[in-house]
PDB file of C-alpha atoms in Angstrom:
ATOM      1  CA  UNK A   1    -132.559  31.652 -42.749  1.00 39.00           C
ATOM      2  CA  UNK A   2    -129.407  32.151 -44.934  1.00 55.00           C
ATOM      3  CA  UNK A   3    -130.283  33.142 -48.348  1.00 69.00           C
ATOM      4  CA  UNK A   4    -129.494  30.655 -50.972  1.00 84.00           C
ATOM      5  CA  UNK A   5    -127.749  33.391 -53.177  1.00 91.00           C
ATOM      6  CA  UNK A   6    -126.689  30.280 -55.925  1.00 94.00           C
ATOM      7  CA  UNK A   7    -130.342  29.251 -55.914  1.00 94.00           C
ATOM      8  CA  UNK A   8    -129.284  25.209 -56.912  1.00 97.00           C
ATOM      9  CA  UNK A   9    -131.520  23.893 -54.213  1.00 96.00           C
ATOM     10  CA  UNK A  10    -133.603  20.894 -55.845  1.00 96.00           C
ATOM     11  CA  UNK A  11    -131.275  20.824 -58.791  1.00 98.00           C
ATOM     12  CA  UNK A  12    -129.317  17.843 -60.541  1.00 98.00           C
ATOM     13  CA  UNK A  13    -126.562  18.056 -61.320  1.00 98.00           C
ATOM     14  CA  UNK A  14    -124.050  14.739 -63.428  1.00 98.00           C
ATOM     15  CA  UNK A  15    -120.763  15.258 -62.495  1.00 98.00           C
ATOM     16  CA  UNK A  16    -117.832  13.640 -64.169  1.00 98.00           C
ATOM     17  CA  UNK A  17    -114.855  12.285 -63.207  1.00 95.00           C
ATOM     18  CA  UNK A  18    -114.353  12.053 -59.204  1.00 95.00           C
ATOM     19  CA  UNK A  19    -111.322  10.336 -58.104  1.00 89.00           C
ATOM     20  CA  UNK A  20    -110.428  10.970 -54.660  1.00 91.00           C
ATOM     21  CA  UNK A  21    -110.842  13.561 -52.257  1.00 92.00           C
ATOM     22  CA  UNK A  22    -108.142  15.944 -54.055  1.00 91.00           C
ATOM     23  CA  UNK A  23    -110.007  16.161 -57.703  1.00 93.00           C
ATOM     24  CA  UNK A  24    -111.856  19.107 -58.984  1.00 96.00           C
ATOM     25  CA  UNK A  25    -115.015  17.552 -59.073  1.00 96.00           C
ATOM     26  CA  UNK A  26    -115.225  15.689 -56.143  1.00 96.00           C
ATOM     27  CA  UNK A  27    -114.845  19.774 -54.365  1.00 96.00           C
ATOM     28  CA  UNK A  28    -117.637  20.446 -57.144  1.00 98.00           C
ATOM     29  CA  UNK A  29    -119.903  17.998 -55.579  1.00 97.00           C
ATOM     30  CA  UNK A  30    -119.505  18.912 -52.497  1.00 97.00           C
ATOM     31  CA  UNK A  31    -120.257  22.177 -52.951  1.00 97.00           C
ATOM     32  CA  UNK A  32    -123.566  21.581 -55.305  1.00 97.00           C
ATOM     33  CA  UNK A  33    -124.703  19.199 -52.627  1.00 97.00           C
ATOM     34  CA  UNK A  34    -124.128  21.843 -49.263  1.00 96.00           C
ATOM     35  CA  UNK A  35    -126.433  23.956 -51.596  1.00 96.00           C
ATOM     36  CA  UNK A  36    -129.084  21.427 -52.172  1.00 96.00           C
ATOM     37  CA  UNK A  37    -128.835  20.085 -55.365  1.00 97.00           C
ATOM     38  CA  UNK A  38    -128.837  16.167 -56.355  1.00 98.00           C
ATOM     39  CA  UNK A  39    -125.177  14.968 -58.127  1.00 98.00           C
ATOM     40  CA  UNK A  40    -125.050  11.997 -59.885  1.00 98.00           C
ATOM     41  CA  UNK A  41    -121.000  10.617 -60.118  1.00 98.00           C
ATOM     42  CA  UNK A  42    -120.418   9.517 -63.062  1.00 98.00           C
ATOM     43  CA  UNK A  43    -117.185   7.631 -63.550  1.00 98.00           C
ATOM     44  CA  UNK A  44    -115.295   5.285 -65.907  1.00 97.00           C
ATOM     45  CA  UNK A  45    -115.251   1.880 -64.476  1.00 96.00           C
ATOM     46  CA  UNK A  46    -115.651  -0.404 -61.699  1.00 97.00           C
ATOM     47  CA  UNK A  47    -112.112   0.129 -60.309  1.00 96.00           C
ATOM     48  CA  UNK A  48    -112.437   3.573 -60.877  1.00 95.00           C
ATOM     49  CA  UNK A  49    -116.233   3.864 -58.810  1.00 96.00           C
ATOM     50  CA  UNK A  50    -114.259   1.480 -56.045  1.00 96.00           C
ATOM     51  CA  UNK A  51    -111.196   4.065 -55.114  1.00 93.00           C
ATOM     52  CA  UNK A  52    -113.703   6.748 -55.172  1.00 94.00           C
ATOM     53  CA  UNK A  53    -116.175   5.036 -52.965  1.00 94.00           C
ATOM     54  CA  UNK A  54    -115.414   6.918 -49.925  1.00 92.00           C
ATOM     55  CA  UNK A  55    -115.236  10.070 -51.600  1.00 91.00           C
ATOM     56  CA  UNK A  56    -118.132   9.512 -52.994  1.00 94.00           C
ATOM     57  CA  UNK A  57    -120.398   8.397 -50.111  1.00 92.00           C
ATOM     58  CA  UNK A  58    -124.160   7.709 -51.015  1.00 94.00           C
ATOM     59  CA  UNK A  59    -124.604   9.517 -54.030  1.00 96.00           C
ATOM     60  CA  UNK A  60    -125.480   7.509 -57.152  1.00 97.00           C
ATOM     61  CA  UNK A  61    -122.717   6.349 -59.256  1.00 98.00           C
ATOM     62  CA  UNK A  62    -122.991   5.281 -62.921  1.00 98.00           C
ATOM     63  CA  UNK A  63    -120.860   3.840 -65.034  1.00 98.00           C
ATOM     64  CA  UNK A  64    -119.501   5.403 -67.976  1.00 98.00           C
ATOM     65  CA  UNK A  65    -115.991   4.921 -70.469  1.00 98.00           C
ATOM     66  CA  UNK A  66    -116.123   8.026 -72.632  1.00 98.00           C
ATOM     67  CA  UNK A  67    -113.783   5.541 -74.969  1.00 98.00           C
ATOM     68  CA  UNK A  68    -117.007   3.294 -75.802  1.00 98.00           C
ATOM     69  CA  UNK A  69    -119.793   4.661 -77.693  1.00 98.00           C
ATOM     70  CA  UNK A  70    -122.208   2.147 -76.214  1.00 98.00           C
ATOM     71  CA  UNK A  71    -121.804   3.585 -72.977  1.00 98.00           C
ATOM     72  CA  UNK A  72    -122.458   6.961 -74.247  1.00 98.00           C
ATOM     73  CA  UNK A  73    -125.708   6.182 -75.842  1.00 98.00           C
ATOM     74  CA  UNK A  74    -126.870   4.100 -72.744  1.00 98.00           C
ATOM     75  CA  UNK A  75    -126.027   6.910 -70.359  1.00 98.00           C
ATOM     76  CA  UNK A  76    -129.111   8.551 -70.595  1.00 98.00           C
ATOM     77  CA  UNK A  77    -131.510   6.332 -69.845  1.00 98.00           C
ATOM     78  CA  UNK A  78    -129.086   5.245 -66.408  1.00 98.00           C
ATOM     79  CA  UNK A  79    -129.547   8.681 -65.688  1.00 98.00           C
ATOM     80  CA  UNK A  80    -133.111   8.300 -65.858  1.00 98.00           C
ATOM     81  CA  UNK A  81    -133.410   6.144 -63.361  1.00 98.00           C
ATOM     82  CA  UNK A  82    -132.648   8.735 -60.848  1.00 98.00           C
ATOM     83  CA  UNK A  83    -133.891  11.947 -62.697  1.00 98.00           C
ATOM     84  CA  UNK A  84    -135.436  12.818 -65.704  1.00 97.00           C
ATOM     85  CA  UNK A  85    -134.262  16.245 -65.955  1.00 98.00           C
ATOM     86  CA  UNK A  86    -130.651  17.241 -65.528  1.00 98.00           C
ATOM     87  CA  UNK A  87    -129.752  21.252 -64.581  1.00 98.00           C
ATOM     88  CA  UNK A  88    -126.376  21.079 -66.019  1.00 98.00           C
ATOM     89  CA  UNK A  89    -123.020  18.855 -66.056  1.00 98.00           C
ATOM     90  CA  UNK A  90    -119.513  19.012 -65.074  1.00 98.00           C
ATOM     91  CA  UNK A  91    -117.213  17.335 -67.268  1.00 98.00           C
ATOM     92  CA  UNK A  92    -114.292  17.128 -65.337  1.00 97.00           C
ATOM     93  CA  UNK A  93    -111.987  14.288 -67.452  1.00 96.00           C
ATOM     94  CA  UNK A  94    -108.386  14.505 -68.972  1.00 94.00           C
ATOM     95  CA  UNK A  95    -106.034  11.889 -69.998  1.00 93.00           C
ATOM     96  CA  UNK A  96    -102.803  11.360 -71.425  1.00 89.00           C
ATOM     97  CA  UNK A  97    -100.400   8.680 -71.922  1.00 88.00           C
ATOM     98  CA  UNK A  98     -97.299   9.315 -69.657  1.00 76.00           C
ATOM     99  CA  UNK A  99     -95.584   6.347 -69.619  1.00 74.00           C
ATOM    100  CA  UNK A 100     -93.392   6.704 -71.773  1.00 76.00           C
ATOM    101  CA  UNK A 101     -92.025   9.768 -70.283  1.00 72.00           C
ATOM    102  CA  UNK A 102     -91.818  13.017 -73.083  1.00 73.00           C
ATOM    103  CA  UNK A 103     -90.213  12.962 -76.300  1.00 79.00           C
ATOM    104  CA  UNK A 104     -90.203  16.145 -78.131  1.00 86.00           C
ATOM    105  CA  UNK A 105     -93.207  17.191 -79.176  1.00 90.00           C
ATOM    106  CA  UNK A 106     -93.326  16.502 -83.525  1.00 91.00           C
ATOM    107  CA  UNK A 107     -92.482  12.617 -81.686  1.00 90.00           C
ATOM    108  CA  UNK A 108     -95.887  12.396 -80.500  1.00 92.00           C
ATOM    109  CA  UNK A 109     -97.885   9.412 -81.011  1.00 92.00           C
ATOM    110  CA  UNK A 110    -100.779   9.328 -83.188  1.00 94.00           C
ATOM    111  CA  UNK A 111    -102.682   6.886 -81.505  1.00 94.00           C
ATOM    112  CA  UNK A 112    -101.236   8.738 -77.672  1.00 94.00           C
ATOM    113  CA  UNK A 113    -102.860  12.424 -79.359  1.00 95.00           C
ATOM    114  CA  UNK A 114    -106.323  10.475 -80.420  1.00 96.00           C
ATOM    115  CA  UNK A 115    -106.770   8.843 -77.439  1.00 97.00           C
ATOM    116  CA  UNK A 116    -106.454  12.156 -75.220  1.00 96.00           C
ATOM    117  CA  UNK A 117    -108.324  13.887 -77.852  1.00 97.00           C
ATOM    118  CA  UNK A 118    -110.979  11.435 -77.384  1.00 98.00           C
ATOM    119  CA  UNK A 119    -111.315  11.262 -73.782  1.00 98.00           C
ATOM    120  CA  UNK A 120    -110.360  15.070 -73.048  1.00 97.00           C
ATOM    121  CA  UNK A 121    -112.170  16.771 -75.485  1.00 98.00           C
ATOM    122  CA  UNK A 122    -114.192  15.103 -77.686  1.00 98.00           C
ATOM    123  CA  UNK A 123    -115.791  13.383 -74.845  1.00 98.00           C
ATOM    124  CA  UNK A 124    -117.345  16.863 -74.009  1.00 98.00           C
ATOM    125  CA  UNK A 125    -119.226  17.056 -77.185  1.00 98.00           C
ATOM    126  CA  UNK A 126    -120.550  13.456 -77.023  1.00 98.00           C
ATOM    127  CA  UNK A 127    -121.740  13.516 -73.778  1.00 98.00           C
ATOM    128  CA  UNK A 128    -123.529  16.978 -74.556  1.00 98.00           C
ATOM    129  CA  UNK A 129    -125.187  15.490 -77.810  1.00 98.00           C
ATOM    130  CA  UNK A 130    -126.583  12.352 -75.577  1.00 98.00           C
ATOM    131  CA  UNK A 131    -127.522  14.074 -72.673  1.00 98.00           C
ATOM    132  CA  UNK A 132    -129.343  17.564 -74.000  1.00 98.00           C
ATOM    133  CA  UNK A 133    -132.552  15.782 -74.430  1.00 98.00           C
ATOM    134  CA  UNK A 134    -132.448  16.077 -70.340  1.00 98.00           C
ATOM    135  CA  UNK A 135    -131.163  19.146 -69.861  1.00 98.00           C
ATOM    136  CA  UNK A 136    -133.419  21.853 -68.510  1.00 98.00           C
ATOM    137  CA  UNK A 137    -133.885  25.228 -71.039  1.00 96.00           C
ATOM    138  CA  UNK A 138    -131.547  27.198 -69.000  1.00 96.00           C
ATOM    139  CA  UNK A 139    -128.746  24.196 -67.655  1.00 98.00           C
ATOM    140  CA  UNK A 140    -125.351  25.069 -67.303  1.00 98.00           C
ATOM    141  CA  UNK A 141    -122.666  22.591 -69.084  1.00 99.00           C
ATOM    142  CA  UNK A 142    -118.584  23.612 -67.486  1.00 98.00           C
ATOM    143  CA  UNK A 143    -115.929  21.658 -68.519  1.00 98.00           C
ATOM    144  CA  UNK A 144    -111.862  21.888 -66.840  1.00 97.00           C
ATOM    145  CA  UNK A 145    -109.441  23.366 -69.399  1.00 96.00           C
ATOM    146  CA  UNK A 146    -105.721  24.826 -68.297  1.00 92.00           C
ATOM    147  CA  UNK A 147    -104.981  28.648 -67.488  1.00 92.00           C
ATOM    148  CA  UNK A 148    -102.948  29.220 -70.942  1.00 87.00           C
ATOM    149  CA  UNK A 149    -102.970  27.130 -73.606  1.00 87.00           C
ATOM    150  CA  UNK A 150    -100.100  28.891 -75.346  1.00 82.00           C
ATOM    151  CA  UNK A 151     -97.235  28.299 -73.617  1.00 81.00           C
ATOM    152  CA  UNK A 152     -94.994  25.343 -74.490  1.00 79.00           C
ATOM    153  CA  UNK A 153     -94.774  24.021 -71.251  1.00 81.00           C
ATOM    154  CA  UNK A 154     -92.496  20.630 -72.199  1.00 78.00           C
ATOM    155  CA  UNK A 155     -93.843  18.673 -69.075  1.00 75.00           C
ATOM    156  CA  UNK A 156     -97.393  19.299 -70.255  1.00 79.00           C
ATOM    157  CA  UNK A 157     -96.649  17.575 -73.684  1.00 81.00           C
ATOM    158  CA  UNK A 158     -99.658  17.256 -76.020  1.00 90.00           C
ATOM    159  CA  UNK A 159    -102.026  18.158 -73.569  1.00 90.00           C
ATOM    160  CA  UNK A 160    -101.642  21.871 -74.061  1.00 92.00           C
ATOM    161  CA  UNK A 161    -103.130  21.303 -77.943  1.00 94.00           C
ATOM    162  CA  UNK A 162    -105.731  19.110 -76.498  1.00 96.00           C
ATOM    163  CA  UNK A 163    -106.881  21.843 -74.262  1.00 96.00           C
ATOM    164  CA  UNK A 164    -107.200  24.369 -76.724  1.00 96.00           C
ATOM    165  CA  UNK A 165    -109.327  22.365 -78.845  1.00 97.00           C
ATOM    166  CA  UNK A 166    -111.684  22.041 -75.597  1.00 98.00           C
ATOM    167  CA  UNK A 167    -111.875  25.624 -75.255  1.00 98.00           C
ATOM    168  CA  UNK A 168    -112.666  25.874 -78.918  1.00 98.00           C
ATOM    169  CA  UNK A 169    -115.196  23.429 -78.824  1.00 98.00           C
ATOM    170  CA  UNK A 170    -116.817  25.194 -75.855  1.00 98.00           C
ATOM    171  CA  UNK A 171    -117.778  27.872 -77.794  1.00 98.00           C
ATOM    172  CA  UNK A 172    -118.885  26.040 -80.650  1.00 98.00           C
ATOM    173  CA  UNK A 173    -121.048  24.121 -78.339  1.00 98.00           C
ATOM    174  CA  UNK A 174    -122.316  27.467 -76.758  1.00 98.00           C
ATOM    175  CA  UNK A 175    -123.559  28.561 -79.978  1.00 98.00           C
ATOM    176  CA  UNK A 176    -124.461  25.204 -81.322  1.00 98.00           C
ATOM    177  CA  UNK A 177    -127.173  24.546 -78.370  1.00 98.00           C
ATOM    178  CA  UNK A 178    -128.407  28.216 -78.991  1.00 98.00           C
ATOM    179  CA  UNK A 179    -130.358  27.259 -81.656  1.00 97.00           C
ATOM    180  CA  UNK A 180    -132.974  26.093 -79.727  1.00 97.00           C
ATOM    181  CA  UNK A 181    -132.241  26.314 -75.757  1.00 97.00           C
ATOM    182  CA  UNK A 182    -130.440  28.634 -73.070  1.00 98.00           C
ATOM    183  CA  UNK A 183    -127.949  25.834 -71.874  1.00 98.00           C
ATOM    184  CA  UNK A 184    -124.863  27.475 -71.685  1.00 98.00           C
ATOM    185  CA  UNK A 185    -121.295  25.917 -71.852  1.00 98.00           C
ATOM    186  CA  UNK A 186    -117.946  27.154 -70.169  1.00 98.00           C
ATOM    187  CA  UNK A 187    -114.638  26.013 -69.278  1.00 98.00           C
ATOM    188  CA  UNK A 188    -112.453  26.644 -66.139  1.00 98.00           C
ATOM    189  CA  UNK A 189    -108.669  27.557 -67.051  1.00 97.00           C
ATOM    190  CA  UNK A 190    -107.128  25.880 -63.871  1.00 94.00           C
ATOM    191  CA  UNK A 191    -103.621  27.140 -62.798  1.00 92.00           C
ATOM    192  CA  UNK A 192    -101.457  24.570 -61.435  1.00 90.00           C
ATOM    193  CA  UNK A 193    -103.078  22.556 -58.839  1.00 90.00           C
ATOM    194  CA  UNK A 194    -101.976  19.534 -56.595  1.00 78.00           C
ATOM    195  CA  UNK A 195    -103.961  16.673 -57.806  1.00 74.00           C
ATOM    196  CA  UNK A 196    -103.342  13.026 -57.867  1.00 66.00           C
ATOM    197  CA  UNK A 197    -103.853  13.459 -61.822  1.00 67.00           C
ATOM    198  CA  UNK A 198    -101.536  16.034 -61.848  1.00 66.00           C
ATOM    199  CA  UNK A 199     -99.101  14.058 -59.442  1.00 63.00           C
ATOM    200  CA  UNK A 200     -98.893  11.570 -62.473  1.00 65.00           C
ATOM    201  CA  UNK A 201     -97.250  13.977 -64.723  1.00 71.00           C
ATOM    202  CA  UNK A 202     -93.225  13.959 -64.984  1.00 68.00           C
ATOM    203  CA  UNK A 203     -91.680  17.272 -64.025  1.00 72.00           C
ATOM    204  CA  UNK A 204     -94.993  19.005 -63.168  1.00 78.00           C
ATOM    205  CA  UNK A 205     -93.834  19.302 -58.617  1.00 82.00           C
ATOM    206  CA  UNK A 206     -91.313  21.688 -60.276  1.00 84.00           C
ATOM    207  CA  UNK A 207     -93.763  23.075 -62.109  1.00 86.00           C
ATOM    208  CA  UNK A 208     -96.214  23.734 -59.413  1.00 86.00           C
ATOM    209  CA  UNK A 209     -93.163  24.643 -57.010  1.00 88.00           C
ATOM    210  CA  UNK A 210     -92.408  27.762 -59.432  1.00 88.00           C
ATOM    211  CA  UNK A 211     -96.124  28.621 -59.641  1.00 90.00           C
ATOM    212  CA  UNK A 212     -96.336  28.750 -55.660  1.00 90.00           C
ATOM    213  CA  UNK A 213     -93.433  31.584 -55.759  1.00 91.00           C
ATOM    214  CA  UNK A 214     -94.594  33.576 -59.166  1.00 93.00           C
ATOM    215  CA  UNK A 215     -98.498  34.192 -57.732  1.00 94.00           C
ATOM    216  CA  UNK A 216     -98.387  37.523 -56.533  1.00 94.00           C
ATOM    217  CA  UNK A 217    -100.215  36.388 -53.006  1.00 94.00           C
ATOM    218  CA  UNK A 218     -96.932  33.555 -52.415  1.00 91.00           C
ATOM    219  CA  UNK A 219     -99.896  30.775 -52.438  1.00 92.00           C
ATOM    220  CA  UNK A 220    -100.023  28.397 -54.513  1.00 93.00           C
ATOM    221  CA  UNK A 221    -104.051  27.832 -56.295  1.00 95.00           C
ATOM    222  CA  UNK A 222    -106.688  25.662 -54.021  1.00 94.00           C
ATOM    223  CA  UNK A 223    -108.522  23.054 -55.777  1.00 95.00           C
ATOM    224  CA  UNK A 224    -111.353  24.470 -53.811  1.00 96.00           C
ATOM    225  CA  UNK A 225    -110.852  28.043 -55.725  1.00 97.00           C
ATOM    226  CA  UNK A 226    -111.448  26.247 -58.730  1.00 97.00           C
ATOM    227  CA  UNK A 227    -114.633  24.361 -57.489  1.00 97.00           C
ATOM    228  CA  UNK A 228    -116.378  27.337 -56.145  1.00 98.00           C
ATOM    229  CA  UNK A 229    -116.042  29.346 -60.031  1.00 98.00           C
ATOM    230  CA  UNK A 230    -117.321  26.023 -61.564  1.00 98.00           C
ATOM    231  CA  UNK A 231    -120.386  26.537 -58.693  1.00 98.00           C
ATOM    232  CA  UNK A 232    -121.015  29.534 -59.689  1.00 98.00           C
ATOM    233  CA  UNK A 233    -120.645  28.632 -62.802  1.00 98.00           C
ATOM    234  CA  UNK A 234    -123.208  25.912 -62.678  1.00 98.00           C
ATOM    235  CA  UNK A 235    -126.072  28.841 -61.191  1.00 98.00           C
ATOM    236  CA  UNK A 236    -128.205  30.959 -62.424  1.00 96.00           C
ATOM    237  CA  UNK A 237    -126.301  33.629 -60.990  1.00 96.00           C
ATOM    238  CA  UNK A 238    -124.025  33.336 -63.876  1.00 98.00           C
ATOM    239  CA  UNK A 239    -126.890  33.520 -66.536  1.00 97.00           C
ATOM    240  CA  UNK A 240    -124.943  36.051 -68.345  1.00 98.00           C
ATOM    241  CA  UNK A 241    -121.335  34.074 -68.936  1.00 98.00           C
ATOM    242  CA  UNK A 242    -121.605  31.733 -71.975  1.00 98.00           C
ATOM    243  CA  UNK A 243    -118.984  30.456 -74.511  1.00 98.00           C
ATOM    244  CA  UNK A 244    -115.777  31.434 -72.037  1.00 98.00           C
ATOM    245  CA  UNK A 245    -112.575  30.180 -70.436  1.00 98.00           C
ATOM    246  CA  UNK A 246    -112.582  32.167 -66.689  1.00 97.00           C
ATOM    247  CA  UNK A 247    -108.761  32.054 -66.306  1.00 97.00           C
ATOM    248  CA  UNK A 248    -108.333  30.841 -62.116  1.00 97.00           C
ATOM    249  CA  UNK A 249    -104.711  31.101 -61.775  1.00 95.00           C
ATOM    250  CA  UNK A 250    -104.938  33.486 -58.810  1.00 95.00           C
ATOM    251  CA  UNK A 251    -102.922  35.944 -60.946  1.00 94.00           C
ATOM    252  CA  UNK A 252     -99.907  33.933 -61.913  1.00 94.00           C
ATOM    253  CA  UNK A 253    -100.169  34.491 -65.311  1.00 93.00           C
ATOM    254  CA  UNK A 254     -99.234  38.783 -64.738  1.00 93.00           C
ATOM    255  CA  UNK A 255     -96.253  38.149 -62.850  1.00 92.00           C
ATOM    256  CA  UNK A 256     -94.028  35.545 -64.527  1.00 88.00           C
ATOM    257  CA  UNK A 257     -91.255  38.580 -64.403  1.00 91.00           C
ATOM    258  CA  UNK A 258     -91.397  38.831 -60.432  1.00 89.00           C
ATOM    259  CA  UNK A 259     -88.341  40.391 -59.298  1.00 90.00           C
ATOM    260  CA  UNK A 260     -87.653  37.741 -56.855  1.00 89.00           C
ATOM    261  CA  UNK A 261     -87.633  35.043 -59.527  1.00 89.00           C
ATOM    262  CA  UNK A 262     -85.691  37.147 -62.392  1.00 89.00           C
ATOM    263  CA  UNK A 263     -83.190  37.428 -59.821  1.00 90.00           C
ATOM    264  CA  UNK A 264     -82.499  34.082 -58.652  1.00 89.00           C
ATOM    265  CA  UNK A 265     -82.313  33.018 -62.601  1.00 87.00           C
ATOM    266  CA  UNK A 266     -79.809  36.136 -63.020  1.00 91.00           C
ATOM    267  CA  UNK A 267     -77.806  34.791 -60.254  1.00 89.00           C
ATOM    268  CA  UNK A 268     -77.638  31.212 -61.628  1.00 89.00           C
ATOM    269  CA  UNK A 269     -76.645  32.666 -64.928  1.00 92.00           C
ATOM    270  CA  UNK A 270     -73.945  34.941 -63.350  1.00 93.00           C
ATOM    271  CA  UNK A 271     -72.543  31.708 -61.762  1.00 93.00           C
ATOM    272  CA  UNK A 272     -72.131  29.840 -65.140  1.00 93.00           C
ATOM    273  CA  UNK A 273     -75.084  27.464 -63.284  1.00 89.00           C
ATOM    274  CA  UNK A 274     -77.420  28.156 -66.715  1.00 84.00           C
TER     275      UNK A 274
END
């Protein structure tokens, strides 16, 4: 018999924000689920729950818009019918209003910043005040932040802000929930990957086309690589990793001066091109 190293076998697990076969935390599920733990999808709305229905398959789904409070407070006891003990949660949800293309940054719309706030960060600590009278002593709570919040990446927009104030809040949560439990929070800094959320985003193919060529193995980041950290992640196994962003860029972020790159800027320079 294989030994079950992660150890999630009879666990649950409520995992957030599933959209096709290409996000995050539909690999997430996947993975919890070949290891023998219960997920319970939980997703924004009807239409949402409907294009994710294959992905999906014959888990539970619940209902959930991290924009109404109502929902929040009811969550729990939907979860209940299913479990009444949860051994962690992935909060896999980000949102920002593209539409109207990017404007320089100090443009930003208030009510554009609140609403991504709301749904990409604050969201985090709502669900994690609701749901921690189910959490088990030693759950695991990981959230999806972005490999570097520091760089002004102008096709990111707002978002970059927005992240940083998840990965602050992650540690404030950490310690928060210390007071009386074990349950540890984390984040995942993603690198560039090729989502459908991601596809959404003006600019960001060029983005992820210069991340392909500046990670030192020439290969661009697998959403699976990200799923299998937020595994471990969710385990025991990583008892000892609490209040953190784990960077998974695959090493991008060492090697934006790669000689290859520096040169073909040089070159374009040289030709009056930049």
């Amino acid at each position: 018999m294989e030994h079950d190293f992660l150890q999630l076998s009879g666990k649950w697990f409520a995992v957030f924000g599933v959209a096709n076969r290409k996000s995050v935390a539909y690999a997430v599920a996947k993975n919890v689920e070949a290891a023998g733990a219960k997920v319970i999808h939980i997703l924004k709305d009807a239409a949402v729950a409907a294009g994710a229905a294959k992905a999906i398959g014959a888990a539970p789904v619940i209902l959930c818009d991290v924009e109404n409070d109502a929902e929040i407070a009811a969550l729990p006891g939907k979860i209940a019918a299913h479990t009444d003990r949860l051994d962690g949660f992935v909060h896999s949800i980000a949102f920002a209003n593209y539409s109207r293309g990017f404007g320089a940054f100090h443009e930003t719309e208030k009510s554009d910043f609140l609403q991504a706030v709301t749904i990409s960060c604050f969201s985090l600590i709502a669900l994690t005040r609701v749901l921690k009278p189910m959490l088990s002593d030693t759950a695991s709570i990981v959230t999806i932040s972005i490999s570097s919040t520091k760089m002004a990446a102008e096709n990111y927009g707002y978002m970059a802000p927005i992240k940083a104030a998840l990965d602050s809040a992650v540690v404030f949560l950490a310690k928060s929930l210390s007071a009386d439990s074990r349950v540890r929070v984390n984040a995942v800094g993603a690198g560039l990957l090729k989502t459908s959320a991601s596809a959404g985003i003006p600019g960001y193919v060029d983005s992820y086309l210069y991340a392909e060529k500046i990670i030192p193995r020439g290969e661009s980041l697998g959403t699976g690589e990200v799923a299998d950290t937020v595994t471990f992640l969710l385990s025991d196994r990583a008892s000892g990793i609490n209040a953190q962003t784990l960077v998974v860029d695959a090493g991008m972020s060492i090697n934006y001066f790669d000689k290859r790159v520096t040169k073909v800027v040089a070159d374009a320079v040289a030709r009056g091109d930049l």
